[in-house]
Amino acid sequence: MGGFFGVASRTDCVSDVFYGTDYHSHLGTRRGGMVTTSDTGFKRSIHDISNSPFRTKFEDELPRHAGNLGLGVISDYEDQPLLIRSHHGVYALVTVGRVNNLDRLVRDALTRRGTHLSETKGTEENPTEVVATLINQQDSLLDGIRWAQRAIHGSCSLLLLTPDAIYAARDRLGRTPTVIGRKDGAFCVALESSALPNLGYEPVRDLGPGEIVRVTPDGVEVLEPPGDHLQICSFLWIYYGYPASSYEGINTESARNRCGQALARNHDVEADWVAGIPDSGIGHAIGYATEAGIPYRRPFVKYTPTWPRSFMPQEQRVRDLVASMKLIPIRDLIDGKRLLFCEDSIVRGTQLRDIIRRTFDCGARQVHMRPACPPLMHGCPYLNFSRSKSELDLAARRAVKELEGDASSRLDEYADASSDRYARMVQFIGQQLGLTTLRYQTLPDMVAAIGLPREKLCTYCWNGEALFEEV
Amino acid sequence: MGGFFGVASRTDCVSDVFYGTDYHSHLGTRRGGMVTTSDTGFKRSIHDISNSPFRTKFEDELPRHAGNLGLGVISDYEDQPLLIRSHHGVYALVTVGRVNNLDRLVRDALTRRGTHLSETKGTEENPTEVVATLINQQDSLLDGIRWAQRAIHGSCSLLLLTPDAIYAARDRLGRTPTVIGRKDGAFCVALESSALPNLGYEPVRDLGPGEIVRVTPDGVEVLEPPGDHLQICSFLWIYYGYPASSYEGINTESARNRCGQALARNHDVEADWVAGIPDSGIGHAIGYATEAGIPYRRPFVKYTPTWPRSFMPQEQRVRDLVASMKLIPIRDLIDGKRLLFCEDSIVRGTQLRDIIRRTFDCGARQVHMRPACPPLMHGCPYLNFSRSKSELDLAARRAVKELEGDASSRLDEYADASSDRYARMVQFIGQQLGLTTLRYQTLPDMVAAIGLPREKLCTYCWNGEALFEEV
Amino acid sequence: MGGFFGVASRTDCVSDVFYGTDYHSHLGTRRGGMVTTSDTGFKRSIHDISNSPFRTKFEDELPRHAGNLGLGVISDYEDQPLLIRSHHGVYALVTVGRVNNLDRLVRDALTRRGTHLSETKGTEENPTEVVATLINQQDSLLDGIRWAQRAIHGSCSLLLLTPDAIYAARDRLGRTPTVIGRKDGAFCVALESSALPNLGYEPVRDLGPGEIVRVTPDGVEVLEPPGDHLQICSFLWIYYGYPASSYEGINTESARNRCGQALARNHDVEADWVAGIPDSGIGHAIGYATEAGIPYRRPFVKYTPTWPRSFMPQEQRVRDLVASMKLIPIRDLIDGKRLLFCEDSIVRGTQLRDIIRRTFDCGARQVHMRPACPPLMHGCPYLNFSRSKSELDLAARRAVKELEGDASSRLDEYADASSDRYARMVQFIGQQLGLTTLRYQTLPDMVAAIGLPREKLCTYCWNGEALFEEV
Amino acid sequence: MGGFFGVASRTDCVSDVFYGTDYHSHLGTRRGGMVTTSDTGFKRSIHDISNSPFRTKFEDELPRHAGNLGLGVISDYEDQPLLIRSHHGVYALVTVGRVNNLDRLVRDALTRRGTHLSETKGTEENPTEVVATLINQQDSLLDGIRWAQRAIHGSCSLLLLTPDAIYAARDRLGRTPTVIGRKDGAFCVALESSALPNLGYEPVRDLGPGEIVRVTPDGVEVLEPPGDHLQICSFLWIYYGYPASSYEGINTESARNRCGQALARNHDVEADWVAGIPDSGIGHAIGYATEAGIPYRRPFVKYTPTWPRSFMPQEQRVRDLVASMKLIPIRDLIDGKRLLFCEDSIVRGTQLRDIIRRTFDCGARQVHMRPACPPLMHGCPYLNFSRSKSELDLAARRAVKELEGDASSRLDEYADASSDRYARMVQFIGQQLGLTTLRYQTLPDMVAAIGLPREKLCTYCWNGEALFEEV
């Protein structure tokens, strides 16, 4: 994924940019960056944050930053922010999203003599530099951003810093959120609204899909009004959004509580405790427990002092180890008990199977699992939050393969919770995971729990529907 | 505080020592250390962990460690482990505790010609080196450890590594816990039993007070049987012990749940949500919510990705900032609501007042506070978990000062929950904090929730009683 | 200045690139870089070398480099090598030289929509990226390099690495040297031929002015033959070239020996010792001593263990301190003695005045100075080896200002060693420096000592003559 | 070896300690350390300097140091300075020398109950901590230092810093030098007098053998007068002392010049150039060239920018590589020439053979070698400047082994320059090295060139004579 935070202030913005970016740390594990601009020009820092928190890496450099305008970014892949000089002058750029037609855009750009990409690492282009190239193909920054939004297949939200202002653009269909905040003498732009309250910002409003604004210490000017169609990622509420954030006015923790409540309304088993798989499962479990009238307990606690981050290393083997090490079981709350767990979703199922096995090893009598969303049937083509090598790794698709001999057969039917095939698939997955019972949330219940009209939510992962765009 | 972890294995112990020590990271913020012993001698590493997690600092050095026996330590103050050569041969030493008569012990030791301390930093002695000096004053390691335990005022649990074995000694009155674990081909010794399950160790038993054992890959030999009197710190269950740990067979999270239940049985206010102040308040709140039948919710979430540690910087000003930044409010769960918070305890109250103020700022209608233990009246003279400059900083003592003009007046009466003075003190504190209502746990309820006989628990912080030792 | 080293080998080139680049460390103090290419693409490293030697910074990364083709660079200013993707494909680029019309080239390039510069630091362009932009404006790499050479005012030698070959181009008038070396199975390209022997390379030949070649493990193909006019920097032999290097077939140390001999042939004072100001003055002094029959001695030794580099920090104040600290006087060789020093040149004279003062402080009876070249009258517009803020800092120009009231008056006359004005200027400088006598080398003697035809040498610093180019 | 530098000043001493210690960098490659004392106690820093210069490692920490008294040390082995608390109070200690009876001293010390060593690394004691233990065995610091000097077999010069003064003690027979310097308001103590002039200190006098003084900002008080017998290491002047230093009033560079002159007086071959093997051979060569009337030239230059240090890595394989890489040949000064080299000494001969081979590879017609001292027959038992695993590695001893079948046979005769056996040994070594001619300095000529009475110089390396001490 990735996240960004920008500030336009009447006073020095460095501290706000630093802490505001840090509050996006759960969205990326590889690179962090900051840029500020003042009379003496732009000052940029980029660091590897794969081994050490953002704050540790950047705090020594804060004295070298100064100015009233600045950006920060957490990135899972490329170096950001870039400092670009073009016929638009000098600007800094950060992006969040996924460019599916990167090769084509590079090829098109480089046919123009004189154009180059220099942020190349070995053989891979820096997608943010490619976005800059698109912006530079037009006469004005605004036209350039518009053109980039049109040319990119996938999604691209961005912040662009000039010596005078921050240009903020939400991706064309609003797949990722972008929120504006305000306090006395300053405006901020963030992906996560949870970055606002501790820095004193009040949320003003979310940008609409494809909206482009120009932010200065004096206000927010709309340069391009929002488009008609919203396709915000449902998974923000289910899994990776921060509990304290709201998107389209809907708070994540509350939506998770409602998800759990919805699951509980279909409650059909007896259990001693309801519990959540940390971190995202907790909000779901709390809602479930309340609704079902079963005590909420914590049979597993996450060892946050040293396994702090929600997002995982890219290498699967290390991800599994980390996942296993970070959760510590509490035998006293497990032994002899019937446990019902809420989980955000089942992706590959590998880590979950390990947790279930350990739960039984600690003496559990029954383990029930209630994922907060339907079975994942498709990889996400719009965002970069997991670079799974193959969507055939998905637990549901492996079940389909086992049952049909072909992992892509009759997917629509398998995605239909009222079908026999769906029932057999769920049964198969539950057996693979060693569960006592497994019951997924239905798509309508999930949509209702989030609370947005269904046509505004992207549900591609579950039903493969892409309302307004060809994949 | 500090924590330690030792392994005696038939195979290489490095990975277990590394991860087992890391699982004690919540107990210290300054120094981490590891030592292993093999045919090629001892290999030691010590690093500053104030800015970066234990694992980050030590993983690069793991290839340089080897051997079947090893120790690790998390320390709030001094460099550890020390490598000591004396007439006992070479050994490594780690300690957890507090030596109140350090100056006297140093003076006594240095009257002997030939003795020196070299781990001095500027003008402060390294307490662990002083413990080594005591051990070296006797003919055998065992006699030396016995002598150290007798000579030290305060407390001192320790692990001592020779080329052949680990000597483990729990402090004389068992104020800090020490647990033995076992898996196929290996034994471990830990302060926190939560370090055991993910490394495959089963808890065998706790050492008794003053017990000294010798641990090898083949077994655990008792060198000094446990003493008669136990005075384990009650605060382990209330505040700083890890939820997944058990001490004297009693799990922390469960004890917290019972604490919350006890508080709820005296329930007298209406509330929309029950919530816990992270981290320790959560276990208490979960118990309260269940007992009271009020939904548990999370109006504040801790931003663990980059504010991971429970323990705070030593400098108070930075502690307050960190405390404020790490909790993010969720306005949707606060606005217009009546909130009841469980908190482990109220120490100075500064951070809590800030949280309460922010809760009202987010629109809360009422804020009720239910600390899981009685008012703290005395600083701890036995452990180092807070180096508060003065116990007069305690919220309760400041209230006494306000009410009596003297912070040390009639403390026994103020500690008596049935007295008028107690009532006035609580009312005063609640007003200072800006609370709608404040009601503390009583000492008997707290003791009952923990579940050990009262005479085995140290309750000095609350009632100033020291059963078996002069302070 | 800066220096570069490239290798095309049938076997792995990493070690040769590493050591070969390291042997250019005397040419730059700020940035070092390496790039290699193999089946898995390009691998690049760039580090700050201002505080630590090149080898220290890069040796940890050598295992990550691999391949048969590679480049390294020592740079005084910008980050290099750049990795550029353009319509030419991906290539790496390093340059040495000075682009006087940088602003104009940037302006021209950026009028083309789609073109950008991303290696900008704050407000300054990276000159090497600008060179890449020029190369990308043509249809082929060869045409691009030709165009860059034509478009740039100043000078630009470069190495360009593709997946298949190294393109090497010497600047249009051959101001900086570029030499080809060969050993069994490999070719190298270097700025300093002194990098060759310890890596087993034999020098093959120097590139001619403006020559462009393509180097592979199999040979060197001439793509653009050398031009007619050579204007190689005389100062290479006098001051900053490495003693073990040869340029145009003429060894530096030998040329310095001849310079000293030429000075001695005009010998007119008695002296006890002849000595050189380290480092460059040593070669001159050795020649002088032999010719004059006066013993060579070392009254000052350079403390190379920790003041190793010949080139100085950019900040003048620190340069002066370093210059003062790195030379240690030997009083036994100074006290009561008449000393004659050879020095490469007198630039500002500040450091020299300090050395002279210290020499007299140590008891010298007389101090004579014999610079190996004429008075420096002009700053260099072609190379970047000193970024003196103003040529009015030059000792000779300050003398002119003192004598004429205008630092730019009658410079031709002052540059004429037979004129009265020249004599008065030298007398003034000698008095300023506190010398017993001062006598400069004449331009004809210096040219003869170097041994190239005068029209092939750039002598702009001394006489302001630019034979083949407008400044 | 190692070196030290201490300052007692009326004003802040930090800068002087920093630079003065740095000027001892040629004496050690592993550890550097600094300690200062002020009202707020002692402040100590120790760093690994094996990869990076002393200054680079310590300059960031200078702001944390303060005070009027301080010490610094360059150490080849152990961590220093140590901070020791004992019945003497707190003091810091640095030592230079070699403790041959370390095991015995440790055993004796540790029989005293209560004594320990904590600076142990794995299985090796820190010799400086053992010296501290000896000092602590007496009633006063002075008695302790006296006792340490008596008890140690080998040698031990030391600086000891208390809050009030620096105690300086030269080893009992004055094998290593210790010099006192003075400037306005400050005194310094150094091993190398070359550290003095650039910091403004004038040399006052050398300490005598075994002398102990107490240095304060106000003066130098003699606590223990010098002993009668001096056995200063001759090798200081021949090889490892810094050219700008003087010991016993005799300057190193001058002594080397005289050594070369003495060699030249026995001149019997024709040569085109005289040259020195850098670094130490240069001073010898300069003297030879003057005396013989043959031009001095530099056919090899040392690449000091990145191979700065004189002392070598401890691992022999790396030493050989470094030795080979750091010298760059100048073919123009070698090809077709008859070269006569002066070298300080021939130890193993491995590196020298490589240089000779390379010289012939560059086209030399003849290579003559003139070591400035006799053949090395014995390893040094008094100082730590080379930890050669076996003295049988010495080129001379390998020759004896080849000629006699036993490397220890008839050593006295082989050490006698007038014997046939000596002649055969020299011939053998010359052939092994591939030399045209080889002629060593004689012991009387070397002693005369140094200029001290023979009985004051240790010549053990050459003739195995130990005048005042059992080995």
PDB file of N, CA and C in Angstrom, chain C residues 19 22-23 25-26 51 55-56 59 198 242 251 253 257 286 290 296-298 302-304 306-308 325 327 330 358, chain D residues 19 22-23 25-26 51 55-56 59 198 242 251 253 257 286 290 296-298 302-304 306-308 325 327 330 358:
ATOM      1  N   TYR C  19      38.831  -1.629  -6.447  1.00  0.00           N
ATOM      2  CA  TYR C  19      40.171  -1.118  -6.169  1.00  0.00           C
ATOM      3  C   TYR C  19      40.576  -0.030  -7.168  1.00  0.00           C
ATOM      4  N   ASP C  22      38.986   3.121  -6.099  1.00  0.00           N
ATOM      5  CA  ASP C  22      39.643   3.572  -4.872  1.00  0.00           C
ATOM      6  C   ASP C  22      40.944   4.314  -5.181  1.00  0.00           C
ATOM      7  N   TYR C  23      41.657   3.881  -6.213  1.00  0.00           N
ATOM      8  CA  TYR C  23      42.907   4.546  -6.586  1.00  0.00           C
ATOM      9  C   TYR C  23      42.680   5.925  -7.207  1.00  0.00           C
ATOM     10  N   SER C  25      40.888   8.115  -5.350  1.00  0.00           N
ATOM     11  CA  SER C  25      40.372   8.813  -4.167  1.00  0.00           C
ATOM     12  C   SER C  25      40.980  10.196  -3.961  1.00  0.00           C
ATOM     13  N   HIS C  26      42.190  10.436  -4.471  1.00  0.00           N
ATOM     14  CA  HIS C  26      42.807  11.753  -4.283  1.00  0.00           C
ATOM     15  C   HIS C  26      42.116  12.831  -5.116  1.00  0.00           C
ATOM     16  N   ASN C  51      33.717  11.617   5.127  1.00  0.00           N
ATOM     17  CA  ASN C  51      34.227  11.342   6.464  1.00  0.00           C
ATOM     18  C   ASN C  51      34.977  10.037   6.567  1.00  0.00           C
ATOM     19  N   ARG C  55      36.911   2.801   0.377  1.00  0.00           N
ATOM     20  CA  ARG C  55      36.887   1.343   0.595  1.00  0.00           C
ATOM     21  C   ARG C  55      36.026   0.984   1.795  1.00  0.00           C
ATOM     22  N   THR C  56      36.149   1.748   2.875  1.00  0.00           N
ATOM     23  CA  THR C  56      35.351   1.474   4.069  1.00  0.00           C
ATOM     24  C   THR C  56      33.867   1.505   3.772  1.00  0.00           C
ATOM     25  N   GLU C  59      33.023  -1.687   0.924  1.00  0.00           N
ATOM     26  CA  GLU C  59      33.408  -3.102   0.971  1.00  0.00           C
ATOM     27  C   GLU C  59      32.286  -4.002   1.472  1.00  0.00           C
ATOM     28  N   ASN C 198      48.829  -2.138 -10.228  1.00  0.00           N
ATOM     29  CA  ASN C 198      48.563  -3.061  -9.117  1.00  0.00           C
ATOM     30  C   ASN C 198      47.372  -3.971  -9.376  1.00  0.00           C
ATOM     31  N   TYR C 242      48.447  12.075 -10.126  1.00  0.00           N
ATOM     32  CA  TYR C 242      49.162  11.215  -9.183  1.00  0.00           C
ATOM     33  C   TYR C 242      50.572  10.940  -9.702  1.00  0.00           C
ATOM     34  N   ASN C 251      55.238  10.830 -17.644  1.00  0.00           N
ATOM     35  CA  ASN C 251      55.015  10.513 -16.232  1.00  0.00           C
ATOM     36  C   ASN C 251      55.059  11.761 -15.360  1.00  0.00           C
ATOM     37  N   GLU C 253      55.695  12.145 -11.934  1.00  0.00           N
ATOM     38  CA  GLU C 253      56.843  12.299 -11.035  1.00  0.00           C
ATOM     39  C   GLU C 253      58.077  12.758 -11.812  1.00  0.00           C
ATOM     40  N   ASN C 257      60.243  16.081 -11.339  1.00  0.00           N
ATOM     41  CA  ASN C 257      61.696  16.096 -11.167  1.00  0.00           C
ATOM     42  C   ASN C 257      62.338  17.092 -12.148  1.00  0.00           C
ATOM     43  N   ILE C 286      62.862  17.019  -5.216  1.00  0.00           N
ATOM     44  CA  ILE C 286      63.855  15.978  -5.478  1.00  0.00           C
ATOM     45  C   ILE C 286      64.683  16.334  -6.711  1.00  0.00           C
ATOM     46  N   THR C 290      68.862  17.303  -6.678  1.00  0.00           N
ATOM     47  CA  THR C 290      69.849  16.621  -7.514  1.00  0.00           C
ATOM     48  C   THR C 290      70.614  17.611  -8.373  1.00  0.00           C
ATOM     49  N   TYR C 296      68.672  16.855  -0.174  1.00  0.00           N
ATOM     50  CA  TYR C 296      67.224  16.841  -0.004  1.00  0.00           C
ATOM     51  C   TYR C 296      66.901  16.395   1.410  1.00  0.00           C
ATOM     52  N   ARG C 297      66.020  17.106   2.082  1.00  0.00           N
ATOM     53  CA  ARG C 297      65.617  16.715   3.434  1.00  0.00           C
ATOM     54  C   ARG C 297      64.114  16.919   3.614  1.00  0.00           C
ATOM     55  N   ARG C 298      63.578  16.394   4.723  1.00  0.00           N
ATOM     56  CA  ARG C 298      62.128  16.518   4.982  1.00  0.00           C
ATOM     57  C   ARG C 298      61.852  17.268   6.287  1.00  0.00           C
ATOM     58  N   LYS C 302      54.148  14.827   6.399  1.00  0.00           N
ATOM     59  CA  LYS C 302      52.691  14.825   6.397  1.00  0.00           C
ATOM     60  C   LYS C 302      52.200  13.657   7.243  1.00  0.00           C
ATOM     61  N   TYR C 303      51.260  13.952   8.144  1.00  0.00           N
ATOM     62  CA  TYR C 303      50.745  12.872   8.991  1.00  0.00           C
ATOM     63  C   TYR C 303      49.661  12.096   8.237  1.00  0.00           C
ATOM     64  N   THR C 304      50.097  11.246   7.349  1.00  0.00           N
ATOM     65  CA  THR C 304      49.163  10.525   6.478  1.00  0.00           C
ATOM     66  C   THR C 304      48.243   9.548   7.196  1.00  0.00           C
ATOM     67  N   THR C 306      46.153   9.845   9.401  1.00  0.00           N
ATOM     68  CA  THR C 306      44.783  10.334   9.569  1.00  0.00           C
ATOM     69  C   THR C 306      44.475  11.599   8.797  1.00  0.00           C
ATOM     70  N   TRP C 307      45.427  12.149   8.129  1.00  0.00           N
ATOM     71  CA  TRP C 307      45.147  13.288   7.245  1.00  0.00           C
ATOM     72  C   TRP C 307      45.531  12.863   5.830  1.00  0.00           C
ATOM     73  N   PRO C 308      44.915  11.804   5.353  1.00  0.00           N
ATOM     74  CA  PRO C 308      45.482  11.165   4.169  1.00  0.00           C
ATOM     75  C   PRO C 308      45.268  11.892   2.859  1.00  0.00           C
ATOM     76  N   MET C 325      47.286  21.214  10.320  1.00  0.00           N
ATOM     77  CA  MET C 325      47.444  20.071  11.207  1.00  0.00           C
ATOM     78  C   MET C 325      48.190  18.924  10.543  1.00  0.00           C
ATOM     79  N   LEU C 327      50.715  18.775   8.488  1.00  0.00           N
ATOM     80  CA  LEU C 327      52.171  18.833   8.350  1.00  0.00           C
ATOM     81  C   LEU C 327      52.824  19.009   9.712  1.00  0.00           C
ATOM     82  N   ILE C 330      59.875  19.173  11.759  1.00  0.00           N
ATOM     83  CA  ILE C 330      60.986  18.504  12.455  1.00  0.00           C
ATOM     84  C   ILE C 330      62.023  19.565  12.794  1.00  0.00           C
ATOM     85  N   ARG C 358      55.726  29.087  10.622  1.00  0.00           N
ATOM     86  CA  ARG C 358      56.101  28.004  11.528  1.00  0.00           C
ATOM     87  C   ARG C 358      57.560  27.585  11.303  1.00  0.00           C
TER      88      ARG C 358
ATOM     89  N   TYR D  19      43.143  15.770  19.237  1.00  0.00           N
ATOM     90  CA  TYR D  19      44.144  15.840  18.178  1.00  0.00           C
ATOM     91  C   TYR D  19      45.455  15.164  18.591  1.00  0.00           C
ATOM     92  N   ASP D  22      45.045  11.513  18.190  1.00  0.00           N
ATOM     93  CA  ASP D  22      45.002  11.213  16.756  1.00  0.00           C
ATOM     94  C   ASP D  22      46.402  11.131  16.158  1.00  0.00           C
ATOM     95  N   TYR D  23      47.314  11.971  16.659  1.00  0.00           N
ATOM     96  CA  TYR D  23      48.691  11.955  16.152  1.00  0.00           C
ATOM     97  C   TYR D  23      49.472  10.714  16.596  1.00  0.00           C
ATOM     98  N   SER D  25      48.057   7.726  15.802  1.00  0.00           N
ATOM     99  CA  SER D  25      47.313   6.717  15.043  1.00  0.00           C
ATOM    100  C   SER D  25      48.210   5.707  14.339  1.00  0.00           C
ATOM    101  N   HIS D  26      49.451   6.069  14.026  1.00  0.00           N
ATOM    102  CA  HIS D  26      50.340   5.120  13.346  1.00  0.00           C
ATOM    103  C   HIS D  26      50.772   3.982  14.255  1.00  0.00           C
ATOM    104  N   ASN D  51      38.498   0.128  10.902  1.00  0.00           N
ATOM    105  CA  ASN D  51      37.986   0.399   9.573  1.00  0.00           C
ATOM    106  C   ASN D  51      37.901   1.876   9.247  1.00  0.00           C
ATOM    107  N   ARG D  55      39.750  10.048  14.183  1.00  0.00           N
ATOM    108  CA  ARG D  55      38.987  11.301  14.203  1.00  0.00           C
ATOM    109  C   ARG D  55      37.552  11.099  13.787  1.00  0.00           C
ATOM    110  N   THR D  56      37.357  10.324  12.744  1.00  0.00           N
ATOM    111  CA  THR D  56      35.999  10.068  12.263  1.00  0.00           C
ATOM    112  C   THR D  56      35.129   9.464  13.350  1.00  0.00           C
ATOM    113  N   GLU D  59      34.825  12.355  16.595  1.00  0.00           N
ATOM    114  CA  GLU D  59      34.476  13.773  16.525  1.00  0.00           C
ATOM    115  C   GLU D  59      33.010  14.040  16.882  1.00  0.00           C
ATOM    116  N   ASN D 198      52.149  20.946  16.646  1.00  0.00           N
ATOM    117  CA  ASN D 198      50.950  21.518  16.036  1.00  0.00           C
ATOM    118  C   ASN D 198      49.875  21.870  17.052  1.00  0.00           C
ATOM    119  N   TYR D 242      57.791   7.992  14.794  1.00  0.00           N
ATOM    120  CA  TYR D 242      57.391   8.936  13.764  1.00  0.00           C
ATOM    121  C   TYR D 242      58.567   9.855  13.411  1.00  0.00           C
ATOM    122  N   ASN D 251      66.337  13.045  17.200  1.00  0.00           N
ATOM    123  CA  ASN D 251      65.246  13.040  16.229  1.00  0.00           C
ATOM    124  C   ASN D 251      65.315  11.804  15.322  1.00  0.00           C
ATOM    125  N   GLU D 253      63.972  11.238  12.135  1.00  0.00           N
ATOM    126  CA  GLU D 253      64.332  11.451  10.728  1.00  0.00           C
ATOM    127  C   GLU D 253      65.842  11.668  10.585  1.00  0.00           C
ATOM    128  N   ASN D 257      68.493   9.549   8.477  1.00  0.00           N
ATOM    129  CA  ASN D 257      69.430  10.115   7.509  1.00  0.00           C
ATOM    130  C   ASN D 257      70.852   9.633   7.804  1.00  0.00           C
ATOM    131  N   ILE D 286      67.248   8.929   1.909  1.00  0.00           N
ATOM    132  CA  ILE D 286      67.661  10.320   1.703  1.00  0.00           C
ATOM    133  C   ILE D 286      69.105  10.522   2.179  1.00  0.00           C
ATOM    134  N   THR D 290      72.447  11.385  -0.375  1.00  0.00           N
ATOM    135  CA  THR D 290      73.321  12.538  -0.155  1.00  0.00           C
ATOM    136  C   THR D 290      74.777  12.096  -0.030  1.00  0.00           C
ATOM    137  N   TYR D 296      68.406  10.816  -5.457  1.00  0.00           N
ATOM    138  CA  TYR D 296      67.276  10.193  -4.764  1.00  0.00           C
ATOM    139  C   TYR D 296      66.055  10.259  -5.664  1.00  0.00           C
ATOM    140  N   ARG D 297      65.346   9.156  -5.803  1.00  0.00           N
ATOM    141  CA  ARG D 297      64.129   9.151  -6.614  1.00  0.00           C
ATOM    142  C   ARG D 297      63.048   8.304  -5.929  1.00  0.00           C
ATOM    143  N   ARG D 298      61.808   8.394  -6.441  1.00  0.00           N
ATOM    144  CA  ARG D 298      60.692   7.640  -5.860  1.00  0.00           C
ATOM    145  C   ARG D 298      60.078   6.664  -6.878  1.00  0.00           C
ATOM    146  N   LYS D 302      53.555   5.605  -2.217  1.00  0.00           N
ATOM    147  CA  LYS D 302      52.520   4.989  -1.387  1.00  0.00           C
ATOM    148  C   LYS D 302      51.200   5.712  -1.627  1.00  0.00           C
ATOM    149  N   TYR D 303      50.130   4.933  -1.849  1.00  0.00           N
ATOM    150  CA  TYR D 303      48.838   5.568  -2.092  1.00  0.00           C
ATOM    151  C   TYR D 303      48.170   5.910  -0.757  1.00  0.00           C
ATOM    152  N   THR D 304      48.653   6.979  -0.155  1.00  0.00           N
ATOM    153  CA  THR D 304      48.184   7.356   1.182  1.00  0.00           C
ATOM    154  C   THR D 304      46.715   7.748   1.263  1.00  0.00           C
ATOM    155  N   THR D 306      44.089   6.301   0.624  1.00  0.00           N
ATOM    156  CA  THR D 306      43.228   5.267   1.194  1.00  0.00           C
ATOM    157  C   THR D 306      43.983   4.105   1.812  1.00  0.00           C
ATOM    158  N   TRP D 307      45.281   4.089   1.740  1.00  0.00           N
ATOM    159  CA  TRP D 307      46.053   3.073   2.459  1.00  0.00           C
ATOM    160  C   TRP D 307      46.957   3.794   3.435  1.00  0.00           C
ATOM    161  N   PRO D 308      46.358   4.563   4.343  1.00  0.00           N
ATOM    162  CA  PRO D 308      47.165   5.548   5.057  1.00  0.00           C
ATOM    163  C   PRO D 308      48.066   4.987   6.132  1.00  0.00           C
ATOM    164  N   MET D 325      49.142  -3.546  -2.359  1.00  0.00           N
ATOM    165  CA  MET D 325      48.272  -2.572  -3.012  1.00  0.00           C
ATOM    166  C   MET D 325      48.696  -1.140  -2.731  1.00  0.00           C
ATOM    167  N   LEU D 327      51.585   0.359  -2.499  1.00  0.00           N
ATOM    168  CA  LEU D 327      52.710   0.927  -3.225  1.00  0.00           C
ATOM    169  C   LEU D 327      52.468   0.833  -4.722  1.00  0.00           C
ATOM    170  N   ILE D 330      56.355   3.351 -10.432  1.00  0.00           N
ATOM    171  CA  ILE D 330      56.462   4.333 -11.528  1.00  0.00           C
ATOM    172  C   ILE D 330      57.453   3.760 -12.539  1.00  0.00           C
ATOM    173  N   ARG D 358      58.236  -7.122  -8.516  1.00  0.00           N
ATOM    174  CA  ARG D 358      57.527  -6.117  -9.309  1.00  0.00           C
ATOM    175  C   ARG D 358      58.506  -5.108  -9.908  1.00  0.00           C
TER     176      ARG D 358
END
